[in-house]
Each structure stands twice: as structure tokens, then as C-alpha cells.
Coordinates of C-alpha atoms in Angstrom, one line a residue:
M184 CA 6.2 1.3 -33.2
A185 CA 8.5 -1.6 -32.6
L186 CA 12.2 -1.0 -31.9
S187 CA 13.1 -4.2 -33.7
F188 CA 11.9 -2.7 -37.0
F189 CA 14.0 0.5 -36.7
T190 CA 16.8 1.1 -39.1
F191 CA 18.7 4.3 -39.0
S192 CA 21.4 6.0 -41.0
P193 CA 24.7 6.7 -39.2
R194 CA 25.0 10.0 -37.4
V195 CA 27.9 11.9 -35.8
L196 CA 27.1 14.6 -33.3
L197 CA 28.8 16.7 -30.7
P198 CA 27.6 16.7 -27.0
P199 CA 26.6 20.1 -25.5
S200 CA 29.9 20.6 -23.7
S201 CA 31.6 23.9 -24.1
S202 CA 35.1 23.0 -23.0
S203 CA 35.9 19.4 -23.8
S204 CA 36.7 17.8 -27.1
S205 CA 33.9 15.9 -28.8
T206 CA 32.3 12.5 -28.4
L207 CA 31.5 10.5 -31.5
L208 CA 28.5 8.2 -31.3
H209 CA 28.1 6.2 -34.5
V210 CA 24.8 4.2 -34.5
E211 CA 24.7 1.7 -37.3
H212 CA 21.4 0.0 -36.7
L213 CA 19.1 -1.9 -34.4
R214 CA 18.4 -5.5 -35.2
C215 CA 16.7 -8.4 -33.5
L216 CA 18.8 -11.4 -32.6
D217 CA 17.1 -14.5 -31.0
G218 CA 14.1 -12.4 -29.9
C219 CA 16.3 -9.7 -28.3
L220 CA 16.8 -6.2 -29.5
T221 CA 20.4 -5.5 -30.3
V222 CA 22.1 -2.1 -30.6
V223 CA 25.3 -2.0 -32.7
H224 CA 27.3 1.2 -32.1
S225 CA 30.7 2.6 -31.4
R226 CA 31.8 5.3 -29.1
R227 CA 34.8 7.7 -29.0
S228 CA 35.1 9.5 -25.6
W229 CA 35.1 13.2 -25.2
L230 CA 38.2 12.9 -23.0
S231 CA 41.4 11.9 -24.7
K232 CA 42.3 9.3 -22.0
W233 CA 39.6 7.0 -23.2
P234 CA 40.5 5.0 -26.4
L235 CA 38.3 4.2 -29.3
E236 CA 36.6 1.0 -28.5
G237 CA 35.3 0.0 -31.9
F238 CA 32.0 -1.8 -32.4
R239 CA 30.3 -3.6 -29.6
E240 CA 26.9 -5.3 -29.5
K241 CA 24.6 -5.0 -26.6
S242 CA 21.1 -6.5 -26.2
I243 CA 18.6 -3.9 -24.9
C244 CA 16.5 -6.9 -23.9
V245 CA 19.5 -8.3 -22.2
A246 CA 18.2 -11.9 -21.8
N247 CA 15.9 -14.5 -23.1
F248 CA 14.4 -15.4 -19.8
A249 CA 13.0 -18.7 -21.1
S250 CA 16.6 -20.0 -21.2
L251 CA 17.6 -18.8 -17.8
R252 CA 18.0 -21.3 -15.0
S253 CA 15.7 -20.7 -12.1
V254 CA 17.2 -19.6 -8.8
N255 CA 16.4 -21.6 -5.8
S256 CA 15.3 -19.1 -3.1
G257 CA 15.5 -21.8 -0.4
D258 CA 15.0 -20.3 3.0
E259 CA 14.5 -16.8 1.6
N260 CA 10.7 -17.4 1.6
E261 CA 10.5 -17.7 5.3
E262 CA 8.8 -14.9 7.1
E263 CA 10.9 -12.7 9.2
S264 CA 9.9 -11.4 12.6
E265 CA 10.4 -7.8 13.7
E266 CA 13.3 -9.0 15.8
E267 CA 15.0 -10.6 12.9
D268 CA 14.6 -7.3 10.9
E269 CA 17.1 -5.7 13.3
V270 CA 19.8 -8.3 12.6
E271 CA 22.0 -7.2 9.7
E272 CA 22.5 -9.9 7.1
F273 CA 24.7 -10.0 4.0
V274 CA 24.2 -12.0 0.9
T275 CA 27.3 -14.2 0.6
A276 CA 28.8 -15.8 -2.5
S277 CA 27.3 -19.1 -1.6
T278 CA 23.7 -17.8 -1.3
S279 CA 23.7 -15.1 -3.9
P280 CA 21.9 -15.8 -7.3
E281 CA 23.9 -16.7 -10.4
K282 CA 22.9 -13.4 -11.9
W283 CA 21.4 -10.2 -10.5
D284 CA 18.8 -8.7 -12.8
A285 CA 19.4 -5.2 -11.5
L286 CA 22.0 -3.7 -9.2
G287 CA 21.7 -0.1 -8.1
L288 CA 24.7 1.9 -7.1
G289 CA 23.6 5.0 -5.2
Q290 CA 22.9 6.8 -2.0
A291 CA 21.5 4.9 0.9
M292 CA 19.2 7.3 2.7
V293 CA 16.5 7.2 5.3
D294 CA 13.5 9.4 4.4
F295 CA 11.6 11.4 7.0
S296 CA 8.4 12.4 5.2
G297 CA 5.8 14.8 6.4
M298 CA 3.0 17.1 5.3
V299 CA 3.6 20.8 6.0
D300 CA 2.1 24.1 4.9
D301 CA 3.7 27.0 3.0
Q302 CA 4.1 29.0 6.2
F303 CA 6.3 26.2 7.7
L304 CA 8.7 26.5 4.8
E305 CA 8.7 30.3 4.9
Q306 CA 9.5 30.3 8.7
L307 CA 12.6 28.2 8.0
A308 CA 13.5 30.1 4.9
I309 CA 13.3 27.0 2.8
E310 CA 12.6 27.4 -0.9
K311 CA 9.5 25.4 -1.9
G312 CA 10.0 22.6 -4.5
T313 CA 13.8 22.4 -4.3
R314 CA 16.4 20.0 -3.1
K315 CA 19.1 21.2 -0.8
V316 CA 22.1 19.5 0.9
I317 CA 22.2 20.3 4.6
N318 CA 24.6 19.7 7.4
H319 CA 24.0 18.0 10.7
E320 CA 23.0 21.1 12.6
E321 CA 20.5 22.2 9.9
R322 CA 18.9 18.7 10.0
G323 CA 18.4 19.0 13.7
R324 CA 16.9 22.4 13.4
V325 CA 14.3 21.2 10.8
L326 CA 13.4 18.0 12.8
R327 CA 12.9 20.1 15.9
A328 CA 10.6 22.4 14.0
M329 CA 8.7 19.3 12.9
D330 CA 8.2 18.2 16.5
G331 CA 4.5 17.5 16.9
C332 CA 3.9 17.1 13.2
S333 CA 3.0 13.8 11.7
Y334 CA 5.8 12.2 9.7
K335 CA 7.1 8.8 8.9
A336 CA 10.5 7.2 8.4
A337 CA 11.2 4.9 5.4
A338 CA 14.2 3.5 3.6
G339 CA 14.2 6.1 0.9
G340 CA 16.2 7.7 -1.8
S341 CA 15.5 7.9 -5.5
L342 CA 17.3 4.7 -6.4
S343 CA 15.9 2.6 -3.6
N344 CA 12.4 3.7 -4.7
T345 CA 13.0 2.4 -8.2
L346 CA 14.5 -0.8 -6.9
V347 CA 11.7 -1.5 -4.5
A348 CA 9.1 -0.9 -7.3
L349 CA 11.1 -3.1 -9.7
A350 CA 11.2 -5.9 -7.1
R351 CA 7.5 -5.6 -6.6
L352 CA 6.8 -5.9 -10.3
G353 CA 9.0 -9.0 -10.4
I354 CA 6.9 -10.6 -7.6
H355 CA 3.6 -9.7 -9.2
S356 CA 4.6 -10.7 -12.8
I357 CA 2.5 -13.4 -14.5
G358 CA 4.3 -16.5 -15.8
G359 CA 7.8 -15.4 -14.8
R360 CA 10.3 -15.9 -12.1
Q361 CA 10.9 -13.3 -9.3
L362 CA 13.5 -10.7 -10.2
N363 CA 16.8 -10.6 -8.3
V364 CA 17.3 -7.0 -7.3
A365 CA 20.1 -5.6 -5.2
M366 CA 21.7 -2.3 -4.1
A367 CA 25.2 -1.2 -3.2
G368 CA 25.9 2.0 -1.3
S369 CA 27.1 3.2 2.0
V370 CA 25.3 3.2 5.4
G371 CA 26.6 3.7 8.9
S372 CA 26.8 1.2 11.7
D373 CA 24.1 3.2 13.5
P374 CA 20.4 2.1 14.0
L375 CA 19.3 4.0 10.9
G376 CA 21.7 1.8 8.8
G377 CA 20.1 -1.3 10.2
F378 CA 16.7 0.1 9.6
F379 CA 17.5 0.9 5.9
R380 CA 18.9 -2.6 5.3
A381 CA 15.9 -4.4 7.0
K382 CA 13.3 -2.4 5.2
L383 CA 14.9 -3.1 1.8
R384 CA 15.1 -6.8 2.6
R385 CA 11.4 -6.9 3.5
A386 CA 10.8 -5.4 0.0
N387 CA 12.9 -8.1 -1.6
V388 CA 15.8 -5.8 -2.4
N389 CA 19.1 -7.1 -1.1
F390 CA 21.4 -4.3 0.3
L391 CA 24.9 -5.9 -0.2
S392 CA 27.3 -3.3 1.2
K393 CA 28.7 -3.7 4.7
P394 CA 28.1 -0.8 7.2
V395 CA 30.8 1.8 7.7
K396 CA 32.1 1.5 11.3
D397 CA 31.2 4.5 13.4
G398 CA 29.5 6.0 10.3
T399 CA 26.3 8.1 10.2
T400 CA 23.6 7.0 7.8
G401 CA 22.3 9.7 5.4
T402 CA 18.8 11.1 5.7
V403 CA 16.4 13.1 3.5
I404 CA 13.7 15.2 5.0
V405 CA 10.8 15.3 2.5
L406 CA 8.3 18.1 3.1
T407 CA 5.2 17.9 1.0
T408 CA 2.7 20.7 0.8
Q409 CA -1.1 20.5 0.0
D410 CA -0.4 21.2 -3.7
A411 CA 1.6 17.9 -3.9
Q412 CA 4.9 19.8 -4.3
R413 CA 7.8 18.2 -2.4
T414 CA 10.9 19.9 -0.9
M415 CA 13.9 17.8 0.0
L416 CA 16.6 18.4 2.5
A417 CA 19.4 15.9 2.2
Y418 CA 22.0 15.1 4.9
Q419 CA 24.7 13.0 3.2
G420 CA 26.3 11.2 6.1
T421 CA 28.3 8.2 5.0
S422 CA 26.3 8.0 1.7
S423 CA 28.7 10.6 0.2
T424 CA 31.4 7.9 0.0
V425 CA 31.0 4.7 -2.0
D426 CA 34.3 2.7 -2.3
Y427 CA 35.1 0.5 -5.3
D428 CA 36.5 -2.9 -4.2
S429 CA 36.6 -6.5 -5.3
S430 CA 33.2 -7.2 -3.8
L431 CA 31.5 -4.5 -5.8
A432 CA 33.4 -5.5 -9.0
N433 CA 32.2 -9.1 -8.5
L434 CA 28.6 -7.9 -8.1
V435 CA 28.8 -5.8 -11.3
S436 CA 30.2 -8.7 -13.3
K437 CA 27.1 -10.8 -12.3
T438 CA 24.5 -8.1 -13.2
R439 CA 22.3 -7.6 -16.2
I440 CA 21.5 -3.9 -15.6
L441 CA 23.7 -1.6 -13.5
I442 CA 21.7 1.5 -12.4
V443 CA 23.9 4.5 -11.4
E444 CA 22.2 7.2 -9.4
G445 CA 23.0 10.7 -10.6
Y446 CA 23.3 12.1 -7.1
L447 CA 26.6 10.3 -6.8
L448 CA 28.0 12.3 -9.6
E449 CA 28.2 15.5 -7.5
L450 CA 30.2 13.8 -4.8
P451 CA 34.0 14.0 -5.5
H452 CA 34.8 10.7 -3.7
T453 CA 32.4 8.6 -5.8
I454 CA 33.3 9.6 -9.4
N455 CA 36.2 7.2 -9.5
T456 CA 34.0 4.4 -8.1
I457 CA 31.4 5.0 -10.8
S458 CA 33.9 5.0 -13.6
K459 CA 35.5 1.7 -12.4
A460 CA 32.1 0.1 -12.0
C461 CA 31.0 1.1 -15.5
E462 CA 34.3 -0.2 -16.9
E463 CA 33.6 -3.5 -15.2
A464 CA 30.1 -3.5 -16.5
R465 CA 31.3 -2.9 -20.0
K466 CA 33.7 -5.9 -19.8
H467 CA 30.8 -8.3 -18.9
G468 CA 28.2 -6.9 -21.3
T469 CA 26.1 -5.4 -18.5
L470 CA 23.7 -2.6 -19.5
I471 CA 24.3 0.7 -17.8
A472 CA 21.5 3.0 -16.8
V473 CA 22.0 6.5 -15.4
T474 CA 19.4 8.6 -13.6
A475 CA 19.7 12.4 -13.9
S476 CA 18.3 12.7 -10.3
D477 CA 18.0 16.5 -10.0
I478 CA 18.5 19.6 -12.1
S479 CA 20.7 21.3 -9.5
C480 CA 22.8 18.2 -9.4
I481 CA 23.4 18.4 -13.1
E482 CA 24.2 22.1 -13.0
R483 CA 26.8 21.5 -10.3
S484 CA 28.4 18.5 -12.0
Y485 CA 27.7 19.0 -15.7
E486 CA 31.0 17.6 -17.0
H487 CA 30.9 14.6 -14.7
F488 CA 27.4 13.7 -16.0
W489 CA 28.5 14.0 -19.6
E490 CA 31.6 12.0 -19.0
I491 CA 29.6 9.0 -17.7
I492 CA 26.7 9.4 -20.1
S493 CA 28.8 9.8 -23.2
N494 CA 31.3 7.0 -22.4
Y495 CA 29.1 4.4 -20.7
A496 CA 25.3 4.9 -20.6
D497 CA 22.9 2.7 -22.5
I498 CA 19.8 4.1 -20.8
V499 CA 19.2 7.5 -19.3
F500 CA 16.3 8.5 -17.1
C501 CA 15.4 12.2 -16.6
N502 CA 12.5 14.6 -16.3
S503 CA 11.9 17.4 -18.8
N504 CA 13.9 20.0 -16.8
E505 CA 16.8 17.7 -16.3
A506 CA 16.8 16.7 -20.0
R507 CA 16.9 20.4 -21.0
S508 CA 19.7 21.1 -18.6
L509 CA 21.8 18.2 -20.0
C510 CA 21.2 19.5 -23.5
N511 CA 21.8 23.2 -22.6
L512 CA 18.3 24.0 -23.9
T513 CA 16.0 26.7 -22.6
S514 CA 12.7 26.3 -20.8
K515 CA 11.0 27.3 -24.2
D516 CA 12.4 24.1 -25.8
S517 CA 10.0 21.1 -25.7
P518 CA 10.7 17.9 -23.8
I519 CA 10.5 15.9 -27.1
S520 CA 13.3 18.1 -28.5
A521 CA 15.5 17.2 -25.5
A522 CA 14.6 13.5 -25.8
R523 CA 15.5 13.5 -29.5
Y524 CA 18.8 15.3 -28.9
L525 CA 19.9 13.1 -26.0
S526 CA 19.1 10.0 -28.0
H527 CA 21.8 10.8 -30.4
F528 CA 24.3 10.0 -27.6
V529 CA 22.5 7.3 -25.6
P530 CA 20.7 4.3 -27.2
F531 CA 17.6 4.6 -25.0
V532 CA 16.4 7.9 -23.3
S533 CA 13.4 8.2 -21.1
V534 CA 12.1 11.8 -20.4
T535 CA 9.1 12.3 -18.1
D536 CA 7.0 15.5 -18.2
G537 CA 4.7 15.3 -15.2
P538 CA 0.9 15.3 -16.1
N539 CA 1.8 15.9 -19.7
G540 CA 3.1 12.4 -20.2
S541 CA 6.5 11.2 -21.2
Y542 CA 8.8 10.5 -24.2
I543 CA 11.1 7.6 -25.1
G544 CA 13.9 8.6 -27.5
V545 CA 16.0 6.3 -29.7
N546 CA 18.5 7.7 -32.2
G547 CA 16.9 11.0 -32.9
E548 CA 13.3 9.7 -32.9
A549 CA 10.9 10.0 -29.9
V550 CA 7.7 8.3 -29.0
Y551 CA 5.1 10.1 -26.9
I552 CA 3.5 8.2 -24.0
P553 CA 0.3 9.9 -22.7
S554 CA -0.3 10.1 -19.0
S555 CA -3.2 8.5 -17.1
P556 CA -5.8 11.0 -15.7
C557 CA -5.5 11.2 -11.9
V558 CA -5.6 13.6 -9.0
P559 CA -2.1 13.9 -7.6
V560 CA -1.7 13.5 -3.9
D561 CA 2.1 13.2 -3.5
T562 CA 4.5 13.3 -6.4
C563 CA 7.4 12.0 -4.4
G564 CA 8.7 8.9 -6.1
A565 CA 6.6 9.2 -9.2
G566 CA 9.5 9.4 -11.6
D567 CA 11.3 6.6 -9.7
A568 CA 8.3 4.3 -10.1
Y569 CA 8.1 5.2 -13.8
A570 CA 11.8 4.2 -14.2
S571 CA 11.1 0.8 -12.6
G572 CA 8.4 0.1 -15.3
I573 CA 10.9 0.9 -18.1
L574 CA 13.5 -1.3 -16.5
Y575 CA 11.0 -4.1 -16.0
G576 CA 10.0 -3.9 -19.7
I577 CA 13.6 -4.1 -20.8
L578 CA 14.3 -7.1 -18.5
K579 CA 11.2 -8.9 -19.8
G580 CA 12.1 -8.3 -23.4
V581 CA 9.4 -5.8 -24.4
S582 CA 10.7 -4.4 -27.8
D583 CA 7.8 -2.0 -28.5
L584 CA 8.7 1.5 -27.3
K585 CA 5.1 2.6 -26.5
G586 CA 4.5 -0.8 -24.8
I587 CA 7.5 -0.2 -22.5
G588 CA 6.3 3.4 -21.7
M589 CA 2.8 2.3 -21.0
L590 CA 3.8 -0.3 -18.4
P591 CA 4.0 2.2 -15.4
R592 CA 0.5 3.6 -16.3
G593 CA -1.3 0.4 -15.0
W594 CA 0.4 0.2 -11.6
P595 CA -1.5 -1.7 -9.0
R596 CA -2.3 0.1 -5.8
W597 CA 0.6 -1.6 -4.0
W598 CA 3.0 1.1 -5.3
S599 CA 1.6 3.6 -2.7
D600 CA 2.5 1.0 0.0
S601 CA 5.9 0.1 -1.4
R602 CA 7.4 3.4 -0.2
E603 CA 6.4 2.4 3.3
L604 CA 8.6 -0.7 3.0
G605 CA 11.3 0.7 0.7

């Protein structure tokens, strides 16, 4: 089913918000212009402070890459030694590409990942399969309990997983140029901050934000049990504050897809930054993708999610539970129902459902993407990798919905190694 052949009648619906006035999303039609899928729609915000914009046209395929000028990577292809990895480098205006294909705005966290048993979680009174924000003391207590266990450190976080996988796809693509992928966020001036930046750079993702002086880089302890269930304990550190400045505004203006990590929406200091970044993206025709991140995050910051999604989002990534939470649906409602509902408010919706496959929703219609048979070993980062495939398909101009959804199924084995780098 090709998106370029879809033609829909206009719809006006209300978002599932109990307190705020409504959003109007009027989707006229999808049409193909110069080989690029174009969505024509108008939005009226559900908060009175946002005016009616009128019609705007955005290309889901965002670019005809045959017409893009190649970027001279110059010295970027030189191999870096381990010593050089410790030196913090920033991409300056003179060396940055003319356009970033993808820029992620999110939490910069270092992952400490290890295998544990159920008894370990019980002894520390940690609920299995959940994500919890912890303080400095709690982090120390868990790491001390892991003393003697085998665990590894990696530049992690949901967004960086997606960006690393996307950069890898750009490198391994056939007949195309390498994708320019970057991230903006907040790391401290501590060794973990340098570690995060160096690991992303080795994975061909440029971390463009300067370190926060005397700041502490955020960490996530990822505990995986034998049934492949993961439990995450997040220490925010400096990642809880992302400032909007002229440097970030310039990056957004030179970006084809801005990816906003949902975890930022539960942090009071970052809401204003996200809104300003999305406004800047809108001015320059940049597509805006939002990740739902976590169901508990949605429940705590429901109105913030809908403010950003209904006013700005062109693409939304979520799993079935997150989609149901956004729609105020129950666990008895199917993921395809959630995908269809959300797609009335967002032009492109991706809903994953674990081993059951996934769905892509566009204007009230949804396409089912079957999963590939496999034996799960570790589900950490699976949804992040799936999102990278969707983004890759959009950047490369794939207009067939099922074709976009099938891209992540054929991942080469390097994905399992990419988390080691990124």
C-alpha cells in the first residue's frame, strides 16, 4: 500500500484531553510532488496561546537525495586512537555539514548494563520491568550491590540508541551518501561526559553540546533478567536541563528531521526548550518526530505530551502500551485501534507491539507489519532500533508504508554491536 496513492476526506477530531480545549487537525490529502510524499494539513492548537497557522505543506520524504550536494568529510575519515577519544571536540560552523539529516534532542546518559536474577531485584525492592528515576545515593547503593557482577558501560539512552543505529544504516546503505547524524543534550564536565561524547563520535554521531561546568553526567542502570525483561534506574544528573540558545536554534534550522525524546517532557526545565526548538523547526520546514519513551513518563506528563504532539509532531514513535496511554484507552483495546486514533492527530504514527509485530498509522488507517521469528536475548533498545529504520526509510524517500516498516526486520548483525559503541 503506497502512501502516495492515499486520498482521504477531511476529519475534525478532539484529542483525549479532559481539561483543555480542543485541537483541530484537518487533513486534506496526501500527494506526491517530485517523487516526495507531501502532507497538506492545518492545525489549531488546543491551547489558546497558539494561533491558527493555516495550511502548510511538508514532505514526509523530506528530500530528493539525488539533488543534494555531497558533503566533504575531509579529515573525518581518519582513525582515532584511544587517546584521541578522551579529547573533547566540537563540530564548528566551519566544519559542520550544510544540512544535518537527523538531530536528536534528548537525555545524554551513560548506561551501566548487567544481567541479574529475580532475587537481586527482590533484595533491593526493585519492581521488575519498570523504569524509575533515582537519586545519587540510590544509584550508589545499586552499583555497590552489583559489585562482582559482570556489567558494561556504554553511551546509552533511548535517543542515542536510535541515532547510532541510524548512522550505521547510513554507512551501510548501498548507492547513497553517509547520513549526517547529530545529538544535542547535556553532559557534565566529568569523565563520563567525555566518555559519552567519544563513544558517539566513534559511532559517527556528533554530540554538539558543550559540557556543563562542574556538572554530573546522567546514568541509567539497566538490569536484564534471564527472561529478557529489562529494569531501568535513571539518575538524571545534568541531563535534566537542556537550554535553548542560538547554537541550538542554528542546528535545528539546518536539520531535516528533529527527534525529540519524550523523557525530556517530564522535566520542568526542558519544556520551554522543546517548544522553542519545535517552533524553529516549523519555520524552516524541518520534520518533527517525538518518541513516547515510557508509559510512566506519559502518565506523569500527559498534557505536556499532547501539547507537543498536537501542535508540532509529524511523526510519533511509541509501543502499544504507550499508544494506549496517550489515547486514554484500556489494556483491552488493540494496538491497531490506538495507531488509528493517534493518526488522526499526527501525520505518521509508528506503534510497536513486541513479538506481535507493529503498526503504521496514517489518517485513521493502519498497516500491520509482521515481526521476524527470533529468540529474544535482550529487548533493551529494540524499539529504538525499529525507530531508526523508520527514520531511515523516510530520509531515503520510501513511500510505501509496509516497505518502511519492514526495513528494521532485516537488520545486519552489527546492531548488537552498535550499543557497545553508542
